[in-house]
GROMACS .gro file of C-alpha atoms in nm:
model
  378
    1MET     CA    1   9.008  18.605   9.871
    2GLN     CA    2   8.766  18.322   9.941
    3THR     CA    3   8.913  18.033  10.142
    4SER     CA    4   8.777  17.682  10.089
    5ARG     CA    5   8.785  17.386  10.327
    6GLU     CA    6   9.101  17.208  10.428
    7TYR     CA    7   9.239  16.887  10.280
    8ASP     CA    8   9.510  16.642  10.375
    9ALA     CA    9   9.670  16.674  10.032
   10VAL     CA   10   9.655  16.901   9.730
   11VAL     CA   11   9.766  16.766   9.392
   12VAL     CA   12   9.839  17.026   9.125
   13GLY     CA   13   9.818  16.903   8.766
   14GLY     CA   14   9.554  16.672   8.624
   15GLY     CA   15   9.768  16.466   8.390
   16PHE     CA   16   9.809  16.091   8.431
   17PHE     CA   17  10.071  16.130   8.702
   18GLY     CA   18   9.875  16.385   8.903
   19ALA     CA   19   9.549  16.189   8.870
   20SER     CA   20   9.720  15.862   8.965
   21LEU     CA   21   9.890  16.016   9.267
   22ALA     CA   22   9.563  16.176   9.381
   23HIS     CA   23   9.388  15.838   9.351
   24HIS     CA   24   9.667  15.666   9.544
   25LEU     CA   25   9.659  15.918   9.827
   26ALA     CA   26   9.282  15.899   9.859
   27HIS     CA   27   9.215  15.532   9.785
   28ASP     CA   28   9.524  15.364   9.931
   29ARG     CA   29   9.618  15.609  10.204
   30GLY     CA   30   9.271  15.725  10.306
   31LEU     CA   31   9.348  16.098  10.273
   32ARG     CA   32   9.115  16.385  10.183
   33VAL     CA   33   9.249  16.498   9.846
   34VAL     CA   34   9.175  16.778   9.601
   35LEU     CA   35   9.311  16.775   9.245
   36PHE     CA   36   9.355  17.107   9.060
   37GLU     CA   37   9.374  17.118   8.680
   38GLN     CA   38   9.420  17.442   8.489
   39SER     CA   39   9.239  17.330   8.173
   40GLY     CA   40   8.879  17.221   8.134
   41ASP     CA   41   8.952  16.848   8.131
   42LEU     CA   42   9.190  16.595   8.279
   43MET     CA   43   9.477  16.433   8.088
   44GLY     CA   44   9.447  16.657   7.784
   45ARG     CA   45   9.807  16.772   7.747
   46ALA     CA   46  10.123  16.560   7.766
   47SER     CA   47   9.920  16.257   7.880
   48TYR     CA   48   9.748  16.266   7.540
   49ALA     CA   49  10.010  16.420   7.309
   50ASN     CA   50  10.268  16.140   7.312
   51GLN     CA   51  10.351  15.817   7.132
   52ALA     CA   52  10.093  15.620   7.336
   53ARG     CA   53  10.362  15.356   7.387
   54VAL     CA   54  10.406  15.137   7.693
   55HIS     CA   55  10.778  15.063   7.694
   56ASN     CA   56  10.906  14.713   7.760
   57GLY     CA   57  11.274  14.805   7.794
   58TYR     CA   58  11.392  14.776   7.432
   59HIS     CA   59  11.431  15.149   7.382
   60TYR     CA   60  11.701  15.197   7.646
   61PRO     CA   61  12.012  14.988   7.571
   62ARG     CA   62  12.228  15.272   7.706
   63SER     CA   63  12.048  15.283   8.042
   64LEU     CA   64  12.016  14.938   8.196
   65LEU     CA   65  11.831  15.066   8.504
   66THR     CA   66  11.567  15.244   8.294
   67ALA     CA   67  11.523  14.930   8.083
   68LEU     CA   68  11.485  14.709   8.390
   69ARG     CA   69  11.226  14.943   8.542
   70CYS     CA   70  11.030  14.921   8.215
   71ARG     CA   71  11.041  14.541   8.234
   72ILE     CA   72  10.914  14.548   8.593
   73ASN     CA   73  10.640  14.803   8.529
   74PHE     CA   74  10.519  14.673   8.193
   75PRO     CA   75  10.308  14.380   8.325
   76ARG     CA   76  10.170  14.595   8.606
   77PHE     CA   77  10.041  14.853   8.361
   78VAL     CA   78   9.890  14.582   8.139
   79HIS     CA   79   9.714  14.432   8.441
   80ASP     CA   80   9.588  14.760   8.588
   81PHE     CA   81   9.470  14.913   8.258
   82ASP     CA   82   9.382  14.606   8.055
   83ASP     CA   83   9.084  14.772   7.887
   84CYS     CA   84   9.299  15.067   7.777
   85ILE     CA   85   9.586  14.881   7.613
   86PHE     CA   86   9.621  14.830   7.238
   87ASP     CA   87   9.818  14.525   7.126
   88ARG     CA   88   9.671  14.452   6.785
   89PHE     CA   89   9.997  14.522   6.607
   90GLU     CA   90  10.342  14.368   6.568
   91LYS     CA   91  10.638  14.566   6.699
   92THR     CA   92  10.957  14.571   6.494
   93TYR     CA   93  11.297  14.699   6.604
   94ALA     CA   94  11.566  14.757   6.342
   95ILE     CA   95  11.932  14.844   6.400
   96ALA     CA   96  12.097  15.092   6.163
   97ARG     CA   97  12.433  15.002   6.011
   98VAL     CA   98  12.571  15.356   6.037
   99GLY     CA   99  12.511  15.605   6.315
  100SER     CA  100  12.367  15.363   6.570
  101LYS     CA  101  12.509  15.365   6.922
  102VAL     CA  102  12.456  14.988   6.947
  103THR     CA  103  12.520  14.702   6.707
  104ALA     CA  104  12.269  14.425   6.640
  105GLU     CA  105  12.475  14.184   6.851
  106GLN     CA  106  12.488  14.434   7.138
  107PHE     CA  107  12.111  14.481   7.113
  108ARG     CA  108  12.053  14.105   7.130
  109THR     CA  109  12.280  14.077   7.435
  110PHE     CA  110  12.108  14.369   7.602
  111CYS     CA  111  11.762  14.215   7.554
  112GLN     CA  112  11.887  13.887   7.699
  113ARG     CA  113  12.020  14.071   8.005
  114ILE     CA  114  11.687  14.238   8.081
  115GLY     CA  115  11.477  13.936   7.983
  116ALA     CA  116  11.295  14.113   7.698
  117PRO     CA  117  11.151  13.875   7.434
  118LEU     CA  118  11.324  13.920   7.099
  119GLU     CA  119  11.300  13.715   6.782
  120PRO     CA  120  11.449  13.752   6.433
  121ALA     CA  121  11.195  13.920   6.207
  122PRO     CA  122  11.048  13.698   5.935
  123PRO     CA  123  11.179  13.743   5.578
  124ALA     CA  124  10.870  13.936   5.464
  125VAL     CA  125  10.933  14.198   5.734
  126ARG     CA  126  11.307  14.216   5.665
  127ARG     CA  127  11.236  14.291   5.302
  128MET     CA  128  11.056  14.608   5.410
  129PHE     CA  129  11.391  14.763   5.510
  130ASP     CA  130  11.688  14.877   5.301
  131PRO     CA  131  11.958  14.614   5.372
  132ASP     CA  132  12.234  14.863   5.291
  133ARG     CA  133  12.118  15.086   5.579
  134ILE     CA  134  11.978  14.829   5.826
  135GLU     CA  135  12.201  14.570   5.991
  136ASP     CA  136  11.931  14.350   6.146
  137VAL     CA  137  11.556  14.341   6.216
  138PHE     CA  138  11.375  14.194   6.518
  139THR     CA  139  11.023  14.125   6.638
  140ALA     CA  140  10.960  14.247   6.995
  141ARG     CA  141  10.680  14.255   7.252
  142GLU     CA  142  10.550  14.609   7.304
  143ILE     CA  143  10.204  14.765   7.330
  144GLY     CA  144  10.024  15.096   7.301
  145PHE     CA  145   9.741  15.255   7.497
  146ASP     CA  146   9.425  15.443   7.408
  147ALA     CA  147   9.463  15.785   7.574
  148VAL     CA  148   9.086  15.854   7.560
  149ARG     CA  149   9.000  15.528   7.733
  150LEU     CA  150   9.274  15.583   7.987
  151ARG     CA  151   9.135  15.926   8.072
  152ALA     CA  152   8.787  15.778   8.122
  153ARG     CA  153   8.930  15.507   8.347
  154MET     CA  154   9.117  15.762   8.562
  155ILE     CA  155   8.807  15.982   8.597
  156GLU     CA  156   8.618  15.677   8.726
  157ARG     CA  157   8.897  15.599   8.971
  158LEU     CA  158   8.903  15.952   9.107
  159ASP     CA  159   8.528  15.951   9.151
  160ASP     CA  160   8.534  15.616   9.329
  161ALA     CA  161   8.806  15.742   9.564
  162ALA     CA  162   8.606  16.061   9.642
  163VAL     CA  163   8.881  16.290   9.515
  164THR     CA  164   8.759  16.649   9.473
  165VAL     CA  165   8.846  16.763   9.120
  166GLU     CA  166   8.867  17.135   9.043
  167LEU     CA  167   8.885  17.202   8.668
  168GLY     CA  168   8.972  17.538   8.515
  169ALA     CA  169   9.169  17.612   8.832
  170GLU     CA  170   9.517  17.762   8.801
  171VAL     CA  171   9.730  17.724   9.113
  172LEU     CA  172   9.938  18.038   9.158
  173ALA     CA  173  10.140  17.983   9.476
  174ALA     CA  174  10.192  17.774   9.787
  175ARG     CA  175  10.300  17.922  10.120
  176THR     CA  176  10.343  17.808  10.478
  177SER     CA  177  10.039  17.914  10.681
  178GLY     CA  178  10.100  17.732  11.009
  179PRO     CA  179  10.264  17.427  11.166
  180ARG     CA  180  10.242  17.146  10.908
  181GLU     CA  181  10.001  17.353  10.699
  182ILE     CA  182  10.033  17.497  10.348
  183ALA     CA  183   9.803  17.758  10.196
  184VAL     CA  184   9.749  17.714   9.821
  185VAL     CA  185   9.636  18.017   9.622
  186TRP     CA  186   9.443  17.937   9.305
  187ARG     CA  187   9.235  18.123   9.051
  188ARG     CA  188   8.928  18.044   8.846
  189GLY     CA  189   8.721  18.288   8.645
  190GLY     CA  190   8.933  18.582   8.760
  191GLU     CA  191   8.862  18.513   9.128
  192GLU     CA  192   9.143  18.412   9.363
  193ARG     CA  193   9.071  18.149   9.624
  194GLY     CA  194   9.262  17.966   9.894
  195THR     CA  195   9.284  17.604  10.005
  196LYS     CA  196   9.477  17.469  10.302
  197ALA     CA  197   9.643  17.128  10.321
  198THR     CA  198   9.914  16.937  10.501
  199ALA     CA  199  10.091  16.836  10.178
  200VAL     CA  200  10.106  16.972   9.824
  201PHE     CA  201  10.221  16.770   9.521
  202ASN     CA  202  10.333  16.970   9.217
  203CYS     CA  203  10.267  16.741   8.917
  204THR     CA  204  10.246  17.002   8.645
  205TYR     CA  205  10.515  16.850   8.417
  206SER     CA  206  10.649  17.129   8.194
  207ARG     CA  207  10.511  17.391   8.436
  208LEU     CA  208  10.678  17.257   8.751
  209ASN     CA  209  10.882  17.575   8.786
  210GLN     CA  210  10.577  17.795   8.731
  211LEU     CA  211  10.442  17.705   9.074
  212LEU     CA  212  10.786  17.735   9.234
  213VAL     CA  213  10.842  18.081   9.084
  214GLY     CA  214  10.496  18.194   9.197
  215SER     CA  215  10.580  18.071   9.547
  216GLY     CA  216  10.910  18.261   9.557
  217LEU     CA  217  11.115  17.939   9.545
  218ASP     CA  218  11.419  17.837   9.341
  219ARG     CA  219  11.352  17.669   9.010
  220LEU     CA  220  11.447  17.309   8.937
  221HIS     CA  221  11.701  17.238   8.664
  222LEU     CA  222  11.494  17.106   8.372
  223LYS     CA  223  11.526  17.078   7.996
  224HIS     CA  224  11.230  17.158   7.770
  225GLU     CA  225  11.166  17.081   7.403
  226LEU     CA  226  10.882  17.203   7.186
  227THR     CA  227  10.790  16.882   7.005
  228GLU     CA  228  10.580  16.778   6.708
  229MET     CA  229  10.458  16.427   6.632
  230PRO     CA  230  10.268  16.405   6.304
  231LEU     CA  231   9.958  16.187   6.302
  232VAL     CA  232   9.959  15.991   5.979
  233GLU     CA  233   9.762  15.744   5.774
  234VAL     CA  234   9.992  15.457   5.681
  235PRO     CA  235   9.991  15.228   5.378
  236ALA     CA  236   9.821  14.889   5.418
  237GLU     CA  237  10.147  14.702   5.477
  238LEU     CA  238  10.217  14.917   5.786
  239ALA     CA  239   9.862  14.929   5.923
  240ASN     CA  240   9.922  14.669   6.194
  241ARG     CA  241  10.284  14.747   6.266
  242GLY     CA  242  10.496  14.960   6.495
  243VAL     CA  243  10.854  15.032   6.391
  244THR     CA  244  11.157  15.173   6.572
  245VAL     CA  245  11.496  15.221   6.407
  246MET     CA  246  11.771  15.271   6.662
  247CYS     CA  247  11.985  15.361   6.839
  248GLY     CA  248  12.059  15.721   6.744
  249PRO     CA  249  11.910  15.998   6.525
  250PHE     CA  250  11.638  15.776   6.379
  251PHE     CA  251  11.261  15.735   6.405
  252SER     CA  252  10.960  15.549   6.541
  253LEU     CA  253  10.622  15.477   6.385
  254MET     CA  254  10.359  15.378   6.644
  255PRO     CA  255   9.981  15.320   6.638
  256PHE     CA  256   9.784  15.600   6.803
  257PRO     CA  257   9.461  15.421   6.902
  258ALA     CA  258   9.272  15.732   7.020
  259ARG     CA  259   9.261  15.858   6.659
  260GLY     CA  260   9.297  15.536   6.461
  261LEU     CA  261   9.620  15.674   6.311
  262HIS     CA  262   9.995  15.638   6.366
  263THR     CA  263  10.244  15.882   6.517
  264LEU     CA  264  10.572  15.946   6.339
  265SER     CA  265  10.849  16.069   6.566
  266HIS     CA  266  11.208  16.144   6.477
  267VAL     CA  267  11.499  16.206   6.713
  268ARG     CA  268  11.628  16.490   6.496
  269TYR     CA  269  11.305  16.649   6.372
  270THR     CA  270  11.047  16.599   6.648
  271PRO     CA  271  11.206  16.878   6.861
  272HIS     CA  272  11.147  17.222   6.708
  273CYS     CA  273  11.341  17.408   6.974
  274GLU     CA  274  11.488  17.343   7.317
  275TRP     CA  275  11.591  17.541   7.623
  276ASN     CA  276  11.720  17.488   7.973
  277ASP     CA  277  11.524  17.602   8.274
  278GLY     CA  278  11.688  17.644   8.612
  279PRO     CA  279  11.797  17.885   8.885
  280ASP     CA  280  12.064  18.044   8.664
  281GLU     CA  281  11.868  18.046   8.336
  282PRO     CA  282  11.633  18.314   8.198
  283TRP     CA  283  11.269  18.232   8.278
  284LEU     CA  284  11.068  18.116   7.977
  285ASP     CA  285  10.711  17.996   8.030
  286PRO     CA  286  10.663  17.665   7.838
  287ASP     CA  287  10.296  17.740   7.778
  288VAL     CA  288  10.386  18.067   7.609
  289VAL     CA  289  10.629  17.885   7.379
  290LEU     CA  290  10.367  17.622   7.297
  291ARG     CA  291  10.103  17.884   7.228
  292GLU     CA  292  10.303  18.147   7.038
  293ARG     CA  293  10.583  17.976   6.846
  294PRO     CA  294  10.500  17.933   6.475
  295ARG     CA  295  10.406  17.575   6.387
  296ARG     CA  296  10.575  17.476   6.064
  297SER     CA  297  10.554  17.100   6.039
  298HIS     CA  298  10.872  16.895   6.010
  299PHE     CA  299  10.679  16.604   5.858
  300PRO     CA  300  10.840  16.639   5.513
  301HIS     CA  301  11.186  16.609   5.670
  302MET     CA  302  11.081  16.317   5.890
  303VAL     CA  303  10.923  16.112   5.616
  304ARG     CA  304  11.208  16.167   5.369
  305ASP     CA  305  11.468  16.055   5.620
  306ALA     CA  306  11.267  15.758   5.750
  307ALA     CA  307  11.193  15.635   5.397
  308ARG     CA  308  11.567  15.587   5.339
  309TYR     CA  309  11.552  15.302   5.589
  310MET     CA  310  11.196  15.180   5.524
  311PRO     CA  311  11.072  15.286   5.178
  312ALA     CA  312  10.703  15.219   5.251
  313ILE     CA  313  10.699  15.513   5.494
  314SER     CA  314  10.714  15.746   5.194
  315GLU     CA  315  10.345  15.660   5.138
  316CYS     CA  316  10.237  15.793   5.479
  317ARG     CA  317   9.990  16.083   5.462
  318GLN     CA  318   9.991  16.349   5.731
  319VAL     CA  319   9.648  16.414   5.887
  320ASP     CA  320   9.740  16.627   6.189
  321SER     CA  321  10.019  16.684   6.440
  322LEU     CA  322  10.045  16.657   6.818
  323TRP     CA  323  10.228  16.957   6.964
  324GLU     CA  324  10.351  16.964   7.322
  325VAL     CA  325  10.640  17.069   7.545
  326LYS     CA  326  10.847  16.769   7.649
  327THR     CA  327  11.032  16.807   7.980
  328VAL     CA  328  11.317  16.590   8.106
  329LEU     CA  329  11.597  16.605   8.358
  330PRO     CA  330  11.922  16.724   8.194
  331ARG     CA  331  12.106  16.402   8.276
  332SER     CA  332  11.873  16.217   8.036
  333GLU     CA  333  12.070  16.372   7.750
  334VAL     CA  334  12.385  16.186   7.856
  335ASP     CA  335  12.271  15.822   7.856
  336ASP     CA  336  11.909  15.840   7.731
  337SER     CA  337  11.790  15.739   8.078
  338ARG     CA  338  11.444  15.836   8.198
  339PRO     CA  339  11.472  15.902   8.571
  340VAL     CA  340  11.181  16.015   8.784
  341LEU     CA  341  11.210  16.333   8.989
  342TYR     CA  342  11.047  16.316   9.332
  343LYS     CA  343  11.167  16.621   9.520
  344SER     CA  344  11.007  16.654   9.861
  345ASP     CA  345  11.032  16.976  10.063
  346ALA     CA  346  11.106  17.152   9.734
  347GLY     CA  347  11.200  17.480   9.904
  348LEU     CA  348  10.893  17.459  10.127
  349PRO     CA  349  10.821  17.192  10.391
  350GLY     CA  350  10.535  16.975  10.267
  351LEU     CA  351  10.571  17.072   9.900
  352THR     CA  352  10.680  16.790   9.667
  353SER     CA  353  10.762  16.830   9.297
  354VAL     CA  354  10.711  16.524   9.077
  355LEU     CA  355  10.828  16.467   8.719
  356GLY     CA  356  10.774  16.144   8.529
  357ALA     CA  357  10.914  16.059   8.187
  358LYS     CA  358  10.717  15.755   8.067
  359ILE     CA  359  10.368  15.643   8.154
  360ASP     CA  360  10.486  15.332   8.341
  361ASN     CA  361  10.701  15.555   8.564
  362ILE     CA  362  10.388  15.603   8.771
  363TYR     CA  363  10.467  15.289   8.971
  364ASP     CA  364  10.811  15.424   9.059
  365ILE     CA  365  10.650  15.747   9.179
  366LEU     CA  366  10.389  15.570   9.389
  367GLU     CA  367  10.655  15.352   9.550
  368VAL     CA  368  10.863  15.657   9.641
  369ALA     CA  369  10.556  15.841   9.767
  370ALA     CA  370  10.470  15.545   9.987
  371SER     CA  371  10.819  15.525  10.132
  372GLY     CA  372  10.850  15.902  10.178
  373LEU     CA  373  11.198  15.901  10.025
  374ASP     CA  374  11.345  16.209   9.860
  375ARG     CA  375  11.534  16.064   9.569
  376SER     CA  376  11.526  16.001   9.196
  377VAL     CA  377  11.443  15.657   9.063
  378ALA     CA  378  11.597  15.554   8.730
   0.00000   0.00000   0.00000
């Protein structure tokens, strides 16, 4: 096995979180950093296949801490990635009369508590919804991002910070090789190689446990969902609009700037299957599920249900679908919170496992990394 030169830090996983952490370690901390990505490009998986939404707190009335973190991180993301944001649309939130976990009055009070701008929707927008199914409609301040532009920006940042990027490189294991030294075994083109570092950051999202299993360590307790978000062409009246009906088994329609389309997601129909992953659960590789499970689109179910609340959605035309494995901490199922996992010494001194839930969570992760704390941030 060929052994390459040593680094201060190895980051495994070239999504937005891995790339951002690698940039932070190199640019802000002055470390020698190498970033390993299994595929042939950065930010091509979960960093691309999502709603492309930058949350501003509205989505989390049942988790005040998550909402407040969104409010804090929102302006930072807008400032740092101003050329990647997409705000040429109006965001509408509607509260269902039946089945919602919050009432319209509770939603208004919640937005006041977190300082999120909220206005009554104008009559023309209200008329787009079925009044028998929708209690109230609001105009909110929320934005999207262009995933292709964001990837280009992150590649520039990594280059400027002199981060070594290894594409097509699958990290197989991490093992202690000496005092304050970890040996990372990785493979490319059928050849195994080794890299030594003081610290290793596992940022592989749905494959966090893959590296831990390969290293002979206990798995983290995670929940996975195989998800589908149809990419749709919308009728003219929805072209410059994002819509979320909440809070419960409802839907969101959001612009997807990278394709000039919209995503349609549905709490009930976006997940195609789900499974728990942990020390006491059978091992199931998320990539195998993503690759081998039959893909029968749930778009017909999504659009029929959503059109009951907003009839114009029935005119949406499916162009494609984004398929990905969504990974969260199990406690998110209780209160819809989106905590960040930052688990240092994850069974091996110097190995840290990182799991974000929303794109703006990156600031929470960088703050924890800077402080060296081993905790979760809601």
